[in-house]
Amino acid sequence: MIFGYPNIIVISDEIYEHINFIGKHESIAQFDSIRNRVVIINGVSKGYAMTGWRIGFSASAKWIAKACEKLQGQQTSGVCSIAQRAAIAAFNSDGEYIRQMRETFRRRRDLMYEGFSSIPGFMLNKPQGAFYIFPEISELLGKQYNSETINTSDDFAMFLLNHAHVAVVPGSAFGSPKCIRLSYATSDDKLKESIERIRNAVALLK
C-alpha cells in the first residue's frame, strides 16, 4: 500500500526496540525502496530506563532532517550537556544491562498475564514487548456494586481506585474504551499484590 502512494512519509516510533520479547527488532527503514521516506523516532527513555533525562532523536533522509531541524530550532532549546553525556554512555555500553532489564520485564509480563487471565471478566493477549498489559473488560461492563454501575472503562478504573486502591489507565485514552492499561514497571511483590486486590474487587461486582 505504501508503495502506491509515493508522497506518504512513514513515521516509525521505535522507542521500545530494546524491550522486545519475540526476537530481533526490525525497522521499516532497513528497506532501500522506502528508506528515504521513513522518519525514525526514538530515545533513551524506555530501552535505557532514562525517562527523566528527556533525550529523544529522529533519524531520516537528509532532506527530511533539514525540515525537522527548522521546526525543532524554533520550538525547543538544546538538551543539557550532562544528559547528552549520559545518553552517549548508554549508547556505547555493551548492552548487558539492557538484556537483564528485558528478561526482568519478560518475567513480569508472564506474571501479569497469568494473574489477570485467571480473573473472571478479563480477556487479554500476551504482550510481545514494552511493559504494559491491555486487558479487555467488556464482560464487566453493566455490572454493579452497591449503587455503582460499571458502564465504561473510566468507571472501572475509578472503581478499582476506590475499592482496590490500584491505579489503572482507562482504555478510552488509547481509543479502546472497553480496555484498561496496566504497567508492570514495578516490583514483583507489588504486581502480585495488585493482581489480588483487583481480583477481590472484581468479585464484588454483580
mmCIF file of C-alpha atoms in Angstrom:
data_model
loop_
_atom_site.group_PDB
_atom_site.id
_atom_site.type_symbol
_atom_site.label_atom_id
_atom_site.label_comp_id
_atom_site.label_asym_id
_atom_site.label_seq_id
_atom_site.Cartn_x
_atom_site.Cartn_y
_atom_site.Cartn_z
ATOM 1 C CA MET A 1 0.000 0.000 0.000
ATOM 2 C CA ILE A 2 2.784 2.418 0.928
ATOM 3 C CA PHE A 3 4.497 1.955 -2.416
ATOM 4 C CA GLY A 4 1.342 3.004 -4.227
ATOM 5 C CA TYR A 5 1.474 6.434 -2.545
ATOM 6 C CA PRO A 6 4.966 7.836 -3.096
ATOM 7 C CA ASN A 7 4.239 11.106 -1.284
ATOM 8 C CA ILE A 8 3.473 9.441 2.043
ATOM 9 C CA ILE A 9 6.071 9.858 4.797
ATOM 10 C CA VAL A 10 6.221 6.941 7.269
ATOM 11 C CA ILE A 11 6.880 7.904 10.903
ATOM 12 C CA SER A 12 8.193 4.837 12.743
ATOM 13 C CA ASP A 13 8.070 5.055 16.548
ATOM 14 C CA GLU A 14 10.803 2.651 17.682
ATOM 15 C CA ILE A 15 11.101 3.710 21.318
ATOM 16 C CA TYR A 16 10.543 0.126 22.547
ATOM 17 C CA GLU A 17 13.105 -1.526 20.243
ATOM 18 C CA HIS A 18 15.056 -2.981 23.178
ATOM 19 C CA ILE A 19 12.005 -4.229 25.127
ATOM 20 C CA ASN A 20 11.051 -6.851 22.589
ATOM 21 C CA PHE A 21 10.188 -10.403 23.649
ATOM 22 C CA ILE A 22 9.819 -12.078 20.247
ATOM 23 C CA GLY A 23 13.156 -11.606 18.519
ATOM 24 C CA LYS A 24 15.373 -9.037 16.899
ATOM 25 C CA HIS A 25 13.955 -5.570 16.350
ATOM 26 C CA GLU A 26 13.281 -4.852 12.685
ATOM 27 C CA SER A 27 12.912 -1.307 11.354
ATOM 28 C CA ILE A 28 10.986 -0.421 8.224
ATOM 29 C CA ALA A 29 13.902 1.863 7.362
ATOM 30 C CA GLN A 30 16.037 -1.188 6.546
ATOM 31 C CA PHE A 31 14.331 -1.468 3.150
ATOM 32 C CA ASP A 32 16.120 0.524 0.450
ATOM 33 C CA SER A 33 12.926 1.047 -1.528
ATOM 34 C CA ILE A 34 11.336 3.147 1.217
ATOM 35 C CA ARG A 35 14.226 4.332 3.394
ATOM 36 C CA ASN A 36 14.163 7.895 2.049
ATOM 37 C CA ARG A 37 10.541 8.266 3.170
ATOM 38 C CA VAL A 38 10.957 6.973 6.729
ATOM 39 C CA VAL A 39 11.383 9.053 9.864
ATOM 40 C CA ILE A 40 12.509 7.009 12.865
ATOM 41 C CA ILE A 41 11.538 8.398 16.265
ATOM 42 C CA ASN A 42 13.477 7.031 19.222
ATOM 43 C CA GLY A 43 15.127 7.963 22.504
ATOM 44 C CA VAL A 44 16.616 6.673 25.735
ATOM 45 C CA SER A 45 13.556 6.799 27.986
ATOM 46 C CA LYS A 46 12.349 3.197 27.544
ATOM 47 C CA GLY A 47 15.151 0.922 26.378
ATOM 48 C CA TYR A 48 17.733 2.634 28.581
ATOM 49 C CA ALA A 49 15.396 3.472 31.503
ATOM 50 C CA MET A 50 16.303 7.169 31.285
ATOM 51 C CA THR A 51 12.862 8.771 31.145
ATOM 52 C CA GLY A 52 13.778 11.810 33.249
ATOM 53 C CA TRP A 53 16.764 12.682 31.079
ATOM 54 C CA ARG A 54 14.441 13.823 28.252
ATOM 55 C CA ILE A 55 16.638 12.639 25.369
ATOM 56 C CA GLY A 56 15.000 11.828 22.061
ATOM 57 C CA PHE A 57 16.023 11.857 18.443
ATOM 58 C CA SER A 58 14.870 11.286 14.902
ATOM 59 C CA ALA A 59 16.691 9.660 12.001
ATOM 60 C CA SER A 60 15.702 10.241 8.404
ATOM 61 C CA ALA A 61 16.881 11.195 4.944
ATOM 62 C CA LYS A 62 18.795 14.465 4.857
ATOM 63 C CA TRP A 63 16.005 16.391 3.133
ATOM 64 C CA ILE A 64 13.542 15.420 5.891
ATOM 65 C CA ALA A 65 16.073 16.026 8.677
ATOM 66 C CA LYS A 66 16.687 19.564 7.391
ATOM 67 C CA ALA A 67 12.963 20.316 7.568
ATOM 68 C CA CYS A 68 12.764 18.844 11.096
ATOM 69 C CA GLU A 69 15.721 20.958 12.130
ATOM 70 C CA LYS A 70 13.927 24.143 11.084
ATOM 71 C CA LEU A 71 10.927 23.241 13.231
ATOM 72 C CA GLN A 72 12.904 21.986 16.222
ATOM 73 C CA GLY A 73 15.151 25.032 16.254
ATOM 74 C CA GLN A 74 12.164 27.307 16.821
ATOM 75 C CA GLN A 75 10.352 25.199 19.384
ATOM 76 C CA THR A 76 12.900 23.779 21.833
ATOM 77 C CA SER A 77 16.327 24.582 23.173
ATOM 78 C CA GLY A 78 19.251 22.175 23.281
ATOM 79 C CA VAL A 79 19.451 19.212 25.612
ATOM 80 C CA CYS A 80 21.714 19.884 28.592
ATOM 81 C CA SER A 81 25.289 18.660 28.231
ATOM 82 C CA ILE A 82 25.078 16.303 31.238
ATOM 83 C CA ALA A 83 22.100 14.480 29.722
ATOM 84 C CA GLN A 84 23.896 14.268 26.380
ATOM 85 C CA ARG A 85 26.936 12.661 28.014
ATOM 86 C CA ALA A 86 24.699 10.195 29.863
ATOM 87 C CA ALA A 87 23.000 9.212 26.598
ATOM 88 C CA ILE A 88 26.371 8.712 24.893
ATOM 89 C CA ALA A 89 27.424 6.403 27.733
ATOM 90 C CA ALA A 90 24.199 4.428 27.312
ATOM 91 C CA PHE A 91 24.608 4.077 23.555
ATOM 92 C CA ASN A 92 28.235 2.962 23.933
ATOM 93 C CA SER A 93 27.518 0.354 26.619
ATOM 94 C CA ASP A 94 27.803 -3.369 25.898
ATOM 95 C CA GLY A 95 24.047 -3.810 26.326
ATOM 96 C CA GLU A 96 24.244 -6.367 29.140
ATOM 97 C CA TYR A 97 22.026 -4.369 31.490
ATOM 98 C CA ILE A 98 19.506 -3.955 28.651
ATOM 99 C CA ARG A 99 19.349 -7.737 28.292
ATOM 100 C CA GLN A 100 18.897 -8.101 32.042
ATOM 101 C CA MET A 101 16.137 -5.487 32.063
ATOM 102 C CA ARG A 102 14.384 -7.173 29.149
ATOM 103 C CA GLU A 103 14.410 -10.537 30.915
ATOM 104 C CA THR A 104 13.061 -8.906 34.077
ATOM 105 C CA PHE A 105 10.203 -7.396 32.085
ATOM 106 C CA ARG A 106 9.593 -10.724 30.371
ATOM 107 C CA ARG A 107 9.196 -12.406 33.769
ATOM 108 C CA ARG A 108 6.882 -9.677 34.994
ATOM 109 C CA ARG A 109 4.907 -9.859 31.751
ATOM 110 C CA ASP A 110 4.333 -13.566 32.328
ATOM 111 C CA LEU A 111 3.361 -12.937 35.947
ATOM 112 C CA MET A 112 0.785 -10.325 34.935
ATOM 113 C CA TYR A 113 -0.557 -12.368 32.036
ATOM 114 C CA GLU A 114 -1.086 -15.464 34.148
ATOM 115 C CA GLY A 115 -2.556 -13.489 37.027
ATOM 116 C CA PHE A 116 -5.063 -11.440 35.065
ATOM 117 C CA SER A 117 -6.004 -14.288 32.736
ATOM 118 C CA SER A 118 -7.356 -16.063 35.811
ATOM 119 C CA ILE A 119 -9.654 -13.172 36.821
ATOM 120 C CA PRO A 120 -13.235 -13.604 35.509
ATOM 121 C CA GLY A 121 -14.147 -10.900 33.012
ATOM 122 C CA PHE A 122 -10.592 -10.188 31.887
ATOM 123 C CA MET A 123 -9.570 -11.092 28.334
ATOM 124 C CA LEU A 124 -6.048 -10.341 27.165
ATOM 125 C CA ASN A 125 -3.299 -11.250 24.761
ATOM 126 C CA LYS A 126 0.262 -11.838 25.915
ATOM 127 C CA PRO A 127 2.255 -8.667 25.090
ATOM 128 C CA GLN A 128 5.160 -9.077 22.685
ATOM 129 C CA GLY A 129 7.060 -6.080 24.022
ATOM 130 C CA ALA A 130 7.040 -2.946 26.220
ATOM 131 C CA PHE A 131 5.862 -3.127 29.843
ATOM 132 C CA TYR A 132 2.078 -2.874 29.737
ATOM 133 C CA ILE A 133 -0.861 -5.233 29.563
ATOM 134 C CA PHE A 134 -4.093 -4.124 27.956
ATOM 135 C CA PRO A 135 -6.954 -6.402 29.021
ATOM 136 C CA GLU A 136 -10.456 -6.089 27.639
ATOM 137 C CA ILE A 137 -13.087 -5.850 30.377
ATOM 138 C CA SER A 138 -16.270 -5.739 28.284
ATOM 139 C CA GLU A 139 -17.770 -8.656 30.253
ATOM 140 C CA LEU A 140 -17.660 -6.488 33.371
ATOM 141 C CA LEU A 141 -19.489 -3.551 31.806
ATOM 142 C CA GLY A 142 -23.005 -3.208 33.116
ATOM 143 C CA LYS A 143 -22.211 -4.884 36.420
ATOM 144 C CA GLN A 144 -22.807 -3.177 39.734
ATOM 145 C CA TYR A 145 -21.503 -2.846 43.260
ATOM 146 C CA ASN A 146 -23.975 -1.246 45.637
ATOM 147 C CA SER A 147 -25.061 1.930 43.830
ATOM 148 C CA GLU A 148 -22.123 1.946 41.392
ATOM 149 C CA THR A 149 -22.600 0.753 37.804
ATOM 150 C CA ILE A 150 -19.619 -0.015 35.582
ATOM 151 C CA ASN A 151 -20.621 1.421 32.208
ATOM 152 C CA THR A 152 -17.196 2.335 30.831
ATOM 153 C CA SER A 153 -13.514 1.630 31.360
ATOM 154 C CA ASP A 154 -13.354 5.022 33.090
ATOM 155 C CA ASP A 155 -15.953 3.773 35.591
ATOM 156 C CA PHE A 156 -13.976 0.580 36.110
ATOM 157 C CA ALA A 157 -10.731 2.487 36.641
ATOM 158 C CA MET A 158 -12.409 4.632 39.294
ATOM 159 C CA PHE A 159 -13.968 1.530 40.865
ATOM 160 C CA LEU A 160 -10.527 -0.092 41.171
ATOM 161 C CA LEU A 161 -9.033 3.081 42.581
ATOM 162 C CA ASN A 162 -11.747 3.356 45.240
ATOM 163 C CA HIS A 163 -12.128 -0.303 46.194
ATOM 164 C CA ALA A 164 -8.811 -1.969 45.314
ATOM 165 C CA HIS A 165 -6.601 1.095 45.739
ATOM 166 C CA VAL A 166 -4.926 0.263 42.430
ATOM 167 C CA ALA A 167 -4.499 2.887 39.713
ATOM 168 C CA VAL A 168 -5.040 1.816 36.100
ATOM 169 C CA VAL A 169 -5.483 3.842 32.916
ATOM 170 C CA PRO A 170 -8.827 3.650 31.066
ATOM 171 C CA GLY A 171 -8.555 2.326 27.540
ATOM 172 C CA SER A 172 -10.588 5.275 26.304
ATOM 173 C CA ALA A 173 -7.350 7.286 26.449
ATOM 174 C CA PHE A 174 -5.986 4.964 23.734
ATOM 175 C CA GLY A 175 -9.072 4.605 21.560
ATOM 176 C CA SER A 176 -10.173 1.330 23.185
ATOM 177 C CA PRO A 177 -12.973 2.173 25.638
ATOM 178 C CA LYS A 178 -13.551 -1.476 26.615
ATOM 179 C CA CYS A 179 -9.982 -1.970 27.845
ATOM 180 C CA ILE A 180 -7.698 -0.812 30.628
ATOM 181 C CA ARG A 181 -3.929 -0.425 30.651
ATOM 182 C CA LEU A 182 -1.655 -1.548 33.478
ATOM 183 C CA SER A 183 2.095 -1.127 33.708
ATOM 184 C CA TYR A 184 4.371 -3.827 35.087
ATOM 185 C CA ALA A 185 7.352 -1.500 35.538
ATOM 186 C CA THR A 186 7.467 -2.111 39.281
ATOM 187 C CA SER A 187 8.474 -4.847 41.699
ATOM 188 C CA ASP A 188 7.171 -8.410 41.541
ATOM 189 C CA ASP A 189 5.705 -8.070 45.029
ATOM 190 C CA LYS A 190 3.687 -5.008 44.093
ATOM 191 C CA LEU A 191 2.443 -6.705 40.937
ATOM 192 C CA LYS A 192 1.304 -9.779 42.864
ATOM 193 C CA GLU A 193 -0.437 -7.569 45.410
ATOM 194 C CA SER A 194 -2.194 -5.566 42.696
ATOM 195 C CA ILE A 195 -3.451 -8.738 40.985
ATOM 196 C CA GLU A 196 -5.016 -9.997 44.199
ATOM 197 C CA ARG A 197 -6.523 -6.615 45.062
ATOM 198 C CA ILE A 198 -8.117 -6.388 41.622
ATOM 199 C CA ARG A 199 -9.310 -9.989 41.824
ATOM 200 C CA ASN A 200 -11.047 -9.260 45.143
ATOM 201 C CA ALA A 201 -12.577 -6.045 43.819
ATOM 202 C CA VAL A 202 -13.947 -7.749 40.685
ATOM 203 C CA ALA A 203 -15.561 -10.387 42.909
ATOM 204 C CA LEU A 204 -17.695 -7.605 44.417
ATOM 205 C CA LEU A 205 -19.355 -6.864 41.068
ATOM 206 C CA LYS A 206 -22.715 -8.494 40.413
#
